[in-house]
Each structure stands twice: as C-alpha cells, then as structure tokens.
Amino acid sequence: MYLHPLSTLYINVPSERFDAGIIIQHGFATIITAESVGMLSDFGQQITIGFNKGGKPTIGNFVSISAGAKLAGPITIGDYAVLGMYSSVVKDVP
C-alpha cells in the first residue's frame, strides 16, 4: 500500500502485503516501510520501520509495536511479538 505522504505519517508497503485490521494509534511522526505487514497489528506513534543493509522488515500477524520503536533491515518480527517503547530492533524477533 502506498499513501501520499502526509505531514506526519508515511506508509510504503505493497498493498497486497498490507493485511487487514491494522491499527495506527496516532500516526504522528510515523514511518512504515516494510516488505509486508500481517493482520491485526498495532502501531504506536513516532515509530520508524525502514530499510537498512539491503532490506526491509517483515512484520507478522497480531504484532504490537509501541511508541518510539525503531526497526531496520531485513529482519522478521514473528506473530504475536510485542516490541516495547523506544526499542531498537535490528535482529529477528520470534
């Protein structure tokens, strides 16, 4: 899915890989650039999910990413993972 950049929210995920039921808490200063996003995932404000070292993150189903978290690179976030506030994730999370 690609949405025209807004003043505080940017999403760049292929539409066929952006599943249903995504919740974006506020969208303030939020960047989501991922290979795919699973269903019923929850994103807080001021998160950055992006490209690094040749790839983008893949996010599973029912994932919760809290405010301020940063994810970068070709990593995989598994189903039901919970990433805490202001966490920095550069390795796979089962």
mmCIF file of C-alpha atoms in Angstrom:
data_model
loop_
_atom_site.group_PDB
_atom_site.id
_atom_site.type_symbol
_atom_site.label_atom_id
_atom_site.label_comp_id
_atom_site.label_asym_id
_atom_site.label_seq_id
_atom_site.Cartn_x
_atom_site.Cartn_y
_atom_site.Cartn_z
ATOM 1 C CA MET A 1 0.000 0.000 0.000
ATOM 2 C CA TYR A 2 1.266 3.459 -0.775
ATOM 3 C CA LEU A 3 -0.335 6.544 0.670
ATOM 4 C CA HIS A 4 0.647 10.016 -0.400
ATOM 5 C CA PRO A 5 2.962 11.324 2.333
ATOM 6 C CA LEU A 6 1.080 13.277 4.956
ATOM 7 C CA SER A 7 2.693 15.795 7.242
ATOM 8 C CA THR A 8 3.349 13.186 9.925
ATOM 9 C CA LEU A 9 2.515 9.703 8.526
ATOM 10 C CA TYR A 10 4.285 7.813 5.742
ATOM 11 C CA ILE A 11 3.383 4.254 4.692
ATOM 12 C CA ASN A 12 5.191 2.412 1.899
ATOM 13 C CA VAL A 13 4.125 -1.244 1.837
ATOM 14 C CA PRO A 14 2.832 -3.097 -1.256
ATOM 15 C CA SER A 15 -0.980 -3.162 -0.971
ATOM 16 C CA GLU A 16 -1.152 -6.943 -1.433
ATOM 17 C CA ARG A 17 1.208 -7.295 1.537
ATOM 18 C CA PHE A 18 -0.575 -4.879 3.906
ATOM 19 C CA ASP A 19 -3.133 -7.057 5.684
ATOM 20 C CA ALA A 20 -6.485 -6.161 7.248
ATOM 21 C CA GLY A 21 -7.191 -4.698 10.656
ATOM 22 C CA ILE A 22 -4.065 -2.592 11.117
ATOM 23 C CA ILE A 23 -4.335 -0.038 13.923
ATOM 24 C CA ILE A 24 -2.144 3.064 13.838
ATOM 25 C CA GLN A 25 -2.573 4.804 17.192
ATOM 26 C CA HIS A 26 -1.867 8.419 16.234
ATOM 27 C CA GLY A 27 0.322 8.384 13.149
ATOM 28 C CA PHE A 28 2.367 11.289 14.483
ATOM 29 C CA ALA A 29 5.938 11.136 13.107
ATOM 30 C CA THR A 30 5.377 7.545 11.952
ATOM 31 C CA ILE A 31 7.199 5.885 9.057
ATOM 32 C CA ILE A 32 6.301 2.357 7.909
ATOM 33 C CA THR A 33 8.416 0.989 5.056
ATOM 34 C CA ALA A 34 8.188 -2.817 5.198
ATOM 35 C CA GLU A 35 8.170 -5.891 2.975
ATOM 36 C CA SER A 36 4.834 -6.910 4.493
ATOM 37 C CA VAL A 37 2.610 -6.253 7.496
ATOM 38 C CA GLY A 38 0.411 -9.017 8.916
ATOM 39 C CA MET A 39 -3.189 -8.754 10.016
ATOM 40 C CA LEU A 40 -4.425 -7.092 13.187
ATOM 41 C CA SER A 41 -1.123 -5.441 14.044
ATOM 42 C CA ASP A 42 -0.964 -2.344 16.244
ATOM 43 C CA PHE A 43 1.456 0.566 15.754
ATOM 44 C CA GLY A 44 2.156 3.388 18.201
ATOM 45 C CA GLN A 45 3.228 6.907 17.374
ATOM 46 C CA GLN A 46 6.720 8.033 16.391
ATOM 47 C CA ILE A 47 7.815 4.601 15.152
ATOM 48 C CA THR A 48 10.215 4.079 12.293
ATOM 49 C CA ILE A 49 10.200 0.858 10.283
ATOM 50 C CA GLY A 50 12.650 1.047 7.445
ATOM 51 C CA PHE A 51 15.283 -0.020 5.003
ATOM 52 C CA ASN A 52 18.829 -0.882 6.099
ATOM 53 C CA LYS A 53 21.556 -3.236 4.863
ATOM 54 C CA GLY A 54 19.750 -4.379 1.763
ATOM 55 C CA GLY A 55 16.237 -4.985 3.007
ATOM 56 C CA LYS A 56 13.142 -4.024 4.936
ATOM 57 C CA PRO A 57 11.424 -5.655 7.919
ATOM 58 C CA THR A 58 8.688 -8.279 7.569
ATOM 59 C CA ILE A 59 6.044 -7.974 10.271
ATOM 60 C CA GLY A 60 3.869 -10.927 11.291
ATOM 61 C CA ASN A 61 0.268 -11.143 12.493
ATOM 62 C CA PHE A 62 -1.008 -9.682 15.775
ATOM 63 C CA VAL A 63 2.209 -7.710 16.378
ATOM 64 C CA SER A 64 2.257 -4.750 18.765
ATOM 65 C CA ILE A 65 4.889 -2.064 18.208
ATOM 66 C CA SER A 66 4.881 0.574 20.948
ATOM 67 C CA ALA A 67 5.569 4.297 20.640
ATOM 68 C CA GLY A 68 9.034 5.355 19.553
ATOM 69 C CA ALA A 69 10.252 1.901 18.465
ATOM 70 C CA LYS A 70 12.745 1.672 15.582
ATOM 71 C CA LEU A 71 13.062 -1.370 13.278
ATOM 72 C CA ALA A 72 15.598 -1.540 10.482
ATOM 73 C CA GLY A 73 16.924 -4.008 7.956
ATOM 74 C CA PRO A 74 15.867 -7.356 6.531
ATOM 75 C CA ILE A 75 14.512 -8.705 9.819
ATOM 76 C CA THR A 76 11.416 -10.748 10.646
ATOM 77 C CA ILE A 77 9.073 -9.918 13.504
ATOM 78 C CA GLY A 78 7.107 -13.065 14.337
ATOM 79 C CA ASP A 79 3.416 -13.464 15.110
ATOM 80 C CA TYR A 80 2.247 -12.107 18.491
ATOM 81 C CA ALA A 81 5.528 -10.246 19.146
ATOM 82 C CA VAL A 82 5.393 -7.207 21.417
ATOM 83 C CA LEU A 83 8.059 -4.532 20.952
ATOM 84 C CA GLY A 84 8.379 -2.085 23.842
ATOM 85 C CA MET A 85 8.505 1.679 23.831
ATOM 86 C CA TYR A 86 11.629 3.163 22.235
ATOM 87 C CA SER A 87 13.111 -0.247 21.472
ATOM 88 C CA SER A 88 15.671 -0.552 18.667
ATOM 89 C CA VAL A 89 15.300 -3.794 16.714
ATOM 90 C CA VAL A 90 17.914 -4.941 14.182
ATOM 91 C CA LYS A 91 17.641 -8.725 14.643
ATOM 92 C CA ASP A 92 14.791 -11.204 14.144
ATOM 93 C CA VAL A 93 12.175 -11.428 16.911
ATOM 94 C CA PRO A 94 10.393 -14.812 17.068
#
